[in-house]
Every structure is written in C-alpha cells, then in structure tokens.
mmCIF file of C-alpha atoms in Angstrom:
data_model
loop_
_atom_site.group_PDB
_atom_site.id
_atom_site.type_symbol
_atom_site.label_atom_id
_atom_site.label_comp_id
_atom_site.label_asym_id
_atom_site.label_seq_id
_atom_site.Cartn_x
_atom_site.Cartn_y
_atom_site.Cartn_z
ATOM 1 C CA MET S 1 11.213 -21.632 16.086
ATOM 2 C CA ILE S 2 8.473 -19.212 17.235
ATOM 3 C CA GLN S 3 10.930 -17.471 19.482
ATOM 4 C CA GLU S 4 13.309 -16.953 16.502
ATOM 5 C CA GLN S 5 10.525 -15.692 14.334
ATOM 6 C CA LEU S 6 9.358 -13.238 16.999
ATOM 7 C CA SER S 7 12.906 -12.017 17.365
ATOM 8 C CA ARG S 8 13.142 -11.619 13.597
ATOM 9 C CA LEU S 9 9.907 -9.664 13.581
ATOM 10 C CA GLN S 10 11.257 -7.249 16.227
ATOM 11 C CA GLN S 11 14.386 -6.838 14.080
ATOM 12 C CA LEU S 12 12.265 -6.047 11.086
ATOM 13 C CA GLN S 13 10.297 -3.446 13.112
ATOM 14 C CA GLN S 14 13.483 -1.768 14.155
ATOM 15 C CA THR S 15 14.783 -1.753 10.566
ATOM 16 C CA LEU S 16 11.419 -0.354 9.351
ATOM 17 C CA GLN S 17 11.617 2.545 11.934
ATOM 18 C CA ALA S 18 15.226 3.285 11.071
ATOM 19 C CA VAL S 19 14.472 3.410 7.331
ATOM 20 C CA ALA S 20 11.313 5.571 7.785
ATOM 21 C CA THR S 21 13.265 8.051 10.046
ATOM 22 C CA GLN S 22 16.108 8.241 7.475
ATOM 23 C CA LYS S 23 13.533 8.686 4.595
ATOM 24 C CA GLN S 24 11.786 11.470 6.552
ATOM 25 C CA GLN S 25 15.028 13.305 7.074
ATOM 26 C CA LEU S 26 15.955 13.132 3.426
ATOM 27 C CA GLU S 27 12.346 14.337 2.522
ATOM 28 C CA ILE S 28 12.828 17.286 4.738
ATOM 29 C CA GLU S 29 16.210 18.044 3.162
ATOM 30 C CA ALA S 30 14.702 17.620 -0.328
ATOM 31 C CA SER S 31 11.874 20.006 0.526
ATOM 32 C CA GLU S 32 14.517 22.581 1.855
ATOM 33 C CA THR S 33 16.542 22.249 -1.362
ATOM 34 C CA ASP S 34 13.382 22.839 -3.410
ATOM 35 C CA LYS S 35 12.632 26.036 -1.514
ATOM 36 C CA ALA S 36 16.313 27.292 -1.909
ATOM 37 C CA LEU S 37 16.159 26.485 -5.635
ATOM 38 C CA ALA S 38 12.894 28.462 -6.029
ATOM 39 C CA GLU S 39 14.468 31.379 -4.183
ATOM 40 C CA LEU S 40 17.605 31.268 -6.337
ATOM 41 C CA GLU S 41 15.527 31.004 -9.601
ATOM 42 C CA LYS S 42 13.911 34.323 -8.695
ATOM 43 C CA MET S 43 17.245 36.114 -8.450
ATOM 44 C CA THR S 44 19.546 37.324 -11.264
ATOM 45 C CA ASP S 45 23.080 36.197 -12.132
ATOM 46 C CA ASP S 46 24.619 39.335 -10.739
ATOM 47 C CA SER S 47 23.131 38.756 -7.290
ATOM 48 C CA SER S 48 25.542 38.069 -4.448
ATOM 49 C CA VAL S 49 25.176 34.503 -3.213
ATOM 50 C CA TYR S 50 27.050 32.582 -0.621
ATOM 51 C CA LYS S 51 27.547 28.942 0.234
ATOM 52 C CA SER S 52 27.807 27.673 3.776
ATOM 53 C CA VAL S 53 31.129 25.821 4.426
ATOM 54 C CA GLY S 54 31.453 24.788 8.040
ATOM 55 C CA SER S 55 31.075 28.041 9.972
ATOM 56 C CA LEU S 56 32.131 30.186 7.017
ATOM 57 C CA LEU S 57 30.114 31.664 4.140
ATOM 58 C CA LEU S 58 31.974 31.482 0.873
ATOM 59 C CA LYS S 59 31.064 33.849 -2.005
ATOM 60 C CA SER S 60 29.765 31.827 -4.949
ATOM 61 C CA ASP S 61 27.793 32.440 -8.063
ATOM 62 C CA ARG S 62 24.182 31.846 -8.799
ATOM 63 C CA GLN S 63 24.681 29.389 -11.678
ATOM 64 C CA THR S 64 27.090 27.236 -9.779
ATOM 65 C CA LEU S 65 24.763 27.017 -6.870
ATOM 66 C CA LEU S 66 21.773 26.279 -9.107
ATOM 67 C CA LYS S 67 23.713 23.435 -10.636
ATOM 68 C CA GLU S 68 24.852 22.069 -7.216
ATOM 69 C CA LEU S 69 21.384 22.248 -5.704
ATOM 70 C CA LYS S 70 19.850 20.543 -8.705
ATOM 71 C CA GLU S 71 22.364 17.710 -8.438
ATOM 72 C CA ARG S 72 21.692 17.500 -4.721
ATOM 73 C CA LYS S 73 17.935 17.331 -5.348
ATOM 74 C CA GLU S 74 18.441 14.520 -7.849
ATOM 75 C CA LEU S 75 20.702 12.538 -5.404
ATOM 76 C CA LEU S 76 18.159 13.044 -2.612
ATOM 77 C CA GLY S 77 15.331 11.887 -4.881
ATOM 78 C CA THR S 78 17.245 8.654 -5.748
ATOM 79 C CA ARG S 79 18.007 7.962 -2.117
ATOM 80 C CA ILE S 80 14.382 8.564 -1.110
ATOM 81 C CA THR S 81 13.233 6.096 -3.811
ATOM 82 C CA VAL S 82 15.758 3.435 -2.648
ATOM 83 C CA LEU S 83 14.651 3.917 0.955
ATOM 84 C CA GLY S 84 10.974 3.838 -0.106
ATOM 85 C CA ARG S 85 11.574 0.435 -1.859
ATOM 86 C CA GLN S 86 13.400 -0.839 1.266
ATOM 87 C CA GLU S 87 10.513 0.256 3.419
ATOM 88 C CA ASP S 88 7.994 -1.579 1.186
ATOM 89 C CA ARG S 89 10.082 -4.736 1.261
ATOM 90 C CA THR S 90 10.485 -4.706 4.996
ATOM 91 C CA LYS S 91 6.705 -4.169 5.328
ATOM 92 C CA GLU S 92 6.063 -7.145 3.117
ATOM 93 C CA ARG S 93 8.421 -9.311 5.024
ATOM 94 C CA MET S 94 6.922 -8.310 8.259
ATOM 95 C CA LYS S 95 3.418 -9.058 6.931
ATOM 96 C CA GLU S 96 4.603 -12.505 5.743
ATOM 97 C CA LEU S 97 6.147 -13.281 9.117
ATOM 98 C CA GLN S 98 3.162 -12.038 11.068
ATOM 99 C CA GLU S 99 0.833 -14.335 9.005
ATOM 100 C CA LYS S 100 3.242 -17.300 9.661
ATOM 101 C CA LEU S 101 3.351 -16.554 13.411
ATOM 102 C CA GLN S 102 -0.457 -16.145 13.543
ATOM 103 C CA GLU S 103 -0.874 -19.519 11.821
ATOM 104 C CA LYS S 104 1.477 -21.134 14.332
ATOM 105 C CA LEU S 105 -0.229 -19.600 17.313
ATOM 106 C CA ARG S 106 -3.711 -20.610 16.356
ATOM 107 C CA PRO S 107 -5.016 -22.906 19.138
ATOM 108 C CA SER S 108 -5.944 -25.866 16.818
ATOM 109 C CA THR S 109 -2.510 -25.994 15.193
ATOM 110 C CA ALA S 110 -0.311 -24.621 17.998
ATOM 111 C CA SER S 111 2.489 -26.831 19.006
ATOM 112 C CA ALA S 112 4.859 -26.579 21.981
ATOM 113 C CA ASN S 113 8.173 -25.127 21.086
ATOM 114 C CA MET I 1 3.420 14.751 11.294
ATOM 115 C CA ALA I 2 1.382 12.222 13.114
ATOM 116 C CA THR I 3 -1.928 13.720 14.290
ATOM 117 C CA PRO I 4 -2.827 12.447 17.693
ATOM 118 C CA ARG I 5 -6.488 12.174 18.265
ATOM 119 C CA ARG I 6 -8.216 12.323 21.498
ATOM 120 C CA ARG I 7 -9.147 8.662 22.332
ATOM 121 C CA ALA I 8 -12.213 7.834 24.304
ATOM 122 C CA ALA I 9 -11.540 5.984 27.603
ATOM 123 C CA PRO I 10 -12.325 2.269 27.184
ATOM 124 C CA ALA I 11 -15.773 1.147 28.215
ATOM 125 C CA PRO I 12 -15.951 -0.916 31.418
ATOM 126 C CA ARG I 13 -16.270 -4.623 30.970
ATOM 127 C CA PRO I 14 -18.386 -6.822 33.228
ATOM 128 C CA SER I 15 -16.039 -9.922 33.377
ATOM 129 C CA ALA I 16 -13.736 -9.832 36.386
ATOM 130 C CA SER I 17 -11.054 -11.796 34.646
ATOM 131 C CA SER I 18 -10.814 -9.231 31.919
ATOM 132 C CA VAL I 19 -10.268 -6.374 34.304
ATOM 133 C CA ASP I 20 -6.629 -7.142 34.684
ATOM 134 C CA ASP I 21 -6.184 -7.249 30.953
ATOM 135 C CA GLU I 22 -7.991 -3.993 30.628
ATOM 136 C CA MET I 23 -5.799 -2.323 33.264
ATOM 137 C CA ARG I 24 -2.659 -3.526 31.507
ATOM 138 C CA GLN I 25 -4.043 -2.256 28.157
ATOM 139 C CA THR I 26 -4.891 1.166 29.735
ATOM 140 C CA LEU I 27 -1.453 1.382 31.357
ATOM 141 C CA THR I 28 0.148 0.556 27.976
ATOM 142 C CA GLU I 29 -1.869 3.231 26.302
ATOM 143 C CA ILE I 30 -0.861 5.721 28.987
ATOM 144 C CA ARG I 31 2.758 4.951 28.421
ATOM 145 C CA LEU I 32 2.297 5.307 24.596
ATOM 146 C CA MET I 33 0.566 8.608 25.045
ATOM 147 C CA GLU I 34 3.383 9.837 27.436
ATOM 148 C CA GLY I 35 5.929 8.998 24.726
ATOM 149 C CA SER I 36 3.930 10.942 22.134
ATOM 150 C CA ALA I 37 3.676 13.829 24.510
ATOM 151 C CA ARG I 38 7.420 13.889 25.085
ATOM 152 C CA VAL I 39 8.063 13.985 21.263
ATOM 153 C CA LEU I 40 5.486 16.808 20.860
ATOM 154 C CA GLN I 41 7.035 18.808 23.721
ATOM 155 C CA SER I 42 10.471 18.482 22.258
ATOM 156 C CA ARG I 43 9.023 19.609 18.831
ATOM 157 C CA LEU I 44 7.405 22.582 20.566
ATOM 158 C CA ASP I 45 10.711 23.558 22.118
ATOM 159 C CA VAL I 46 12.455 23.480 18.753
ATOM 160 C CA VAL I 47 9.755 25.519 17.046
ATOM 161 C CA SER I 48 9.712 28.014 19.951
ATOM 162 C CA ALA I 49 13.527 28.333 19.707
ATOM 163 C CA ALA I 50 13.387 29.012 16.031
ATOM 164 C CA MET I 51 10.663 31.543 16.514
ATOM 165 C CA SER I 52 12.640 33.349 19.156
ATOM 166 C CA GLU I 53 15.704 33.431 16.781
ATOM 167 C CA THR I 54 13.562 34.808 13.965
ATOM 168 C CA GLN I 55 12.157 37.602 16.152
ATOM 169 C CA THR I 56 15.711 38.593 17.240
ATOM 170 C CA ALA I 57 16.701 38.788 13.522
ATOM 171 C CA ILE I 58 13.654 40.946 12.757
ATOM 172 C CA SER I 59 14.411 43.343 15.659
ATOM 173 C CA THR I 60 18.121 43.544 14.619
ATOM 174 C CA LEU I 61 17.168 44.358 10.988
ATOM 175 C CA GLU I 62 14.630 46.994 12.060
ATOM 176 C CA GLY I 63 17.408 48.572 14.105
ATOM 177 C CA VAL I 64 19.958 48.307 11.311
ATOM 178 C CA ARG I 65 17.465 49.930 8.810
ATOM 179 C CA GLY I 66 17.589 53.295 10.605
ATOM 180 C CA THR I 67 21.356 53.266 11.166
ATOM 181 C CA THR I 68 23.791 55.249 8.996
ATOM 182 C CA GLU I 69 26.558 53.412 7.113
ATOM 183 C CA GLY I 70 29.907 53.558 8.961
ATOM 184 C CA SER I 71 28.270 53.596 12.369
ATOM 185 C CA GLU I 72 30.331 51.845 14.976
ATOM 186 C CA LEU I 73 28.926 48.617 16.270
ATOM 187 C CA LEU I 74 29.952 45.698 18.473
ATOM 188 C CA LEU I 75 29.889 42.160 17.160
ATOM 189 C CA PRO I 76 29.050 39.473 19.764
ATOM 190 C CA ILE I 77 31.602 36.706 19.960
ATOM 191 C CA GLY I 78 30.042 34.822 22.854
ATOM 192 C CA SER I 79 30.516 34.974 26.590
ATOM 193 C CA GLY I 80 29.317 38.534 26.763
ATOM 194 C CA SER I 81 32.357 39.690 24.719
ATOM 195 C CA PHE I 82 32.468 41.822 21.598
ATOM 196 C CA VAL I 83 34.754 42.983 18.847
ATOM 197 C CA LYS I 84 34.405 46.452 17.443
ATOM 198 C CA GLY I 85 33.212 46.916 13.888
ATOM 199 C CA LYS I 86 31.631 49.350 11.493
ATOM 200 C CA LEU I 87 28.350 48.997 9.570
ATOM 201 C CA ALA I 88 29.426 48.432 5.880
ATOM 202 C CA SER I 89 25.832 48.529 4.501
ATOM 203 C CA SER I 90 22.539 49.442 6.036
ATOM 204 C CA ASP I 91 20.342 48.478 3.061
ATOM 205 C CA LYS I 92 21.665 45.074 2.136
ATOM 206 C CA ILE I 93 22.051 41.982 4.303
ATOM 207 C CA VAL I 94 22.774 38.282 3.761
ATOM 208 C CA ILE I 95 19.928 35.894 4.540
ATOM 209 C CA GLY I 96 19.937 32.107 4.583
ATOM 210 C CA ILE I 97 17.472 30.481 2.275
ATOM 211 C CA GLY I 98 18.131 26.835 3.390
ATOM 212 C CA ALA I 99 20.254 24.007 1.970
ATOM 213 C CA GLY I 100 23.450 25.826 3.091
ATOM 214 C CA VAL I 101 22.839 28.774 0.701
ATOM 215 C CA CYS I 102 22.756 32.480 1.705
ATOM 216 C CA VAL I 103 21.789 35.376 -0.566
ATOM 217 C CA GLU I 104 22.167 39.120 -0.398
ATOM 218 C CA LYS I 105 18.892 40.886 -0.116
ATOM 219 C CA THR I 106 17.628 44.352 0.758
ATOM 220 C CA VAL I 107 16.726 44.815 4.376
ATOM 221 C CA ASP I 108 13.049 45.290 3.411
ATOM 222 C CA ASP I 109 12.882 42.070 1.394
ATOM 223 C CA SER I 110 14.665 40.226 4.221
ATOM 224 C CA LEU I 111 12.230 41.557 6.819
ATOM 225 C CA LYS I 112 9.324 40.392 4.565
ATOM 226 C CA ASP I 113 10.879 36.854 4.340
ATOM 227 C CA LEU I 114 11.553 36.734 8.029
ATOM 228 C CA ARG I 115 7.961 37.804 8.960
ATOM 229 C CA VAL I 116 6.574 35.078 6.702
ATOM 230 C CA ARG I 117 8.888 32.545 8.502
ATOM 231 C CA SER I 118 7.686 33.908 11.812
ATOM 232 C CA SER I 119 3.973 33.453 10.828
ATOM 233 C CA GLU I 120 4.739 29.862 9.543
ATOM 234 C CA LEU I 121 6.503 29.072 12.799
ATOM 235 C CA ASP I 122 3.678 30.599 14.800
ATOM 236 C CA ARG I 123 1.098 28.370 12.951
ATOM 237 C CA ALA I 124 3.307 25.270 13.576
ATOM 238 C CA ARG I 125 3.595 26.168 17.308
ATOM 239 C CA THR I 126 -0.151 26.598 17.586
ATOM 240 C CA SER I 127 -0.715 23.206 15.889
ATOM 241 C CA VAL I 128 1.833 21.383 17.934
ATOM 242 C CA ALA I 129 0.606 22.997 21.210
ATOM 243 C CA GLN I 130 -2.985 21.898 20.336
ATOM 244 C CA GLN I 131 -1.894 18.294 19.643
ATOM 245 C CA LEU I 132 0.115 18.306 22.914
ATOM 246 C CA GLY I 133 -3.044 19.587 24.852
ATOM 247 C CA GLN I 134 -5.174 16.789 23.329
ATOM 248 C CA ILE I 135 -2.630 14.100 24.181
ATOM 249 C CA LEU I 136 -2.274 15.446 27.719
ATOM 250 C CA GLY I 137 -5.986 15.591 28.105
ATOM 251 C CA ALA I 138 -6.445 12.053 26.830
ATOM 252 C CA THR I 139 -3.697 10.823 29.077
ATOM 253 C CA GLU I 140 -5.454 12.339 32.140
ATOM 254 C CA ASP I 141 -8.725 10.563 31.124
ATOM 255 C CA TYR I 142 -6.828 7.255 30.929
ATOM 256 C CA ARG I 143 -5.131 7.872 34.273
ATOM 257 C CA ALA I 144 -8.533 8.582 35.895
ATOM 258 C CA ARG I 145 -9.987 5.451 34.277
ATOM 259 C CA LEU I 146 -7.113 3.293 35.530
ATOM 260 C CA SER I 147 -7.273 4.711 38.982
ATOM 261 C CA GLU I 148 -11.106 3.981 39.012
ATOM 262 C CA MET I 149 -10.357 0.389 37.922
ATOM 263 C CA VAL I 150 -7.772 -0.061 40.689
ATOM 264 C CA ARG I 151 -10.202 1.440 43.230
ATOM 265 C CA LYS I 152 -13.032 -0.861 42.166
ATOM 266 C CA LYS I 153 -10.697 -3.787 42.394
ATOM 267 C CA GLY I 154 -10.082 -2.874 46.009
ATOM 268 C CA GLY I 155 -6.624 -1.526 45.657
ATOM 269 C CA GLY I 156 -7.489 1.932 46.945
ATOM 270 C CA SER I 157 -6.396 5.001 45.024
ATOM 271 C CA VAL I 158 -3.341 4.833 42.880
ATOM 272 C CA GLU I 159 -0.961 7.477 41.644
ATOM 273 C CA ILE I 160 0.382 6.896 38.153
ATOM 274 C CA VAL I 161 3.732 8.566 37.544
#
C-alpha cells in the first residue's frame, strides 16, 4: 500500500513538472504575441507586413495579422488557465497523498507492509 | 527564472552516527547544484548565441545603410556558397517582431530595435552568468566540506567528480 502510494506520488511529481514546463512555454509564447501585437498596433494599415510560413515569409496585411494574433493570444490564455487549474489540482492531490503517507509512516501508527 | 542563492555549507554535527547522513545530504546537494549549473550554462549558451546573431544583424545593416541601391551582392546559401543578387532597397528592411510576424521598417528604426534587443540580451547574459558563478561557488564550498568530512572520518582525501 505504501509502495503504491509512493509510486503514485512520484507520478504526480512528474505530471506537475510536465504541466509546469508546458505552462511556462505557453506563457513565453503569449508574452511574445503581446509584444508582436504592440508592435503591429504602432504601425499603419499601409505598412508591409509578412507572416512566417515554414521557411518562407508570405506578404500579409496588418489587419489580418492583428486579428490572427488576438485570436492566438486568446487561445493561449485559455490553455494557460486550463494548465494552471491542472497544476493546482495536481498540487492538492500531492499534498493529500503526502499527508496520508506521513500519517502511515509515523512510528506509533506505522505498520509493516 | 529560478534565482539560485548561495547556500551556506552545513554546520558540523557532533554525533558520529549523523555524519554519514550529513555526507549523503551534502552529496545530494552537490548533485542538485550541478544540475542547476548545467541548466544555467545551457541558458547562457542560448543567450550568447542570440546576442552574437543580433550583433551580426547590426553589422550587416550598418553596411547596407551606406550602400547604393542596385549594388551587386552575394547571398549566402550555406556551405560557403553564394548566389548573386542586387540590393533592391538600402533604406527599408524586413525585421522579425516575434510570433512568426515580420514587418518592413527603415534601416534606422531596425537598428534601434536591434540595439535594444542586444542590450536586453546583454543584461540577461550578465544575470545568468552571475547566477552560474554563485552556483559554482556554492558547489565548490560543498565539495570542500564533503572532502573535509571524508578526511575526518579517516577516508583520506576524496575527489568528487
């Protein structure tokens, strides 16, 4: 039983690390999108703007790119919120499991497994 | 970014039975700090590479600024090979602003942007280098402490790799 719980705790730690890494990457992407939006906002509609497609740069227009980046930012925000909730839930489950394990490992109540 | 702080080496404990535990704990700390140092070194390499790239772009633009339109130039295609081309514009270039978007800007505005980027990268590099120095210093302290513990225990000197 204790072995199973320890193994579960390790799994949760790995999940937490993976979720945190993914969230951090999305936050970096969101920050980059914000900067690109701010830069595009400063320009005029007749400015030449390009969108990266693979190794090519395709000519686009400012309004289209503003719309695309705003949508991207919204999507990233949603995904970051979802991952944040997942992170909180994982932390709660880890805390519960750690408390259970500590309870079992206390010398007075410890039992051989 | 996690800020590593210089940790004080653990104080010696009198109990002989706890020495082994303390040595194990110190070794674990050393391994953890080595892991952090590897992460910081890799971050430093990334920042240095980005800075070098930005400097190349700045030098190129400074060169392009004084060149007349229509001048012949060679475009690198890798492996020391080039295709011939002609400069279509010496006052406008296309610069990346992140998120897969590039915009046309004057050479002067682009140079300003690139210099700002270069300063930001320089600050980041200084900060990461400082953190790395702290971690390496703390690791050395821990190594010396562990070596001392081993020596006192009668194991002679020890090299931690």
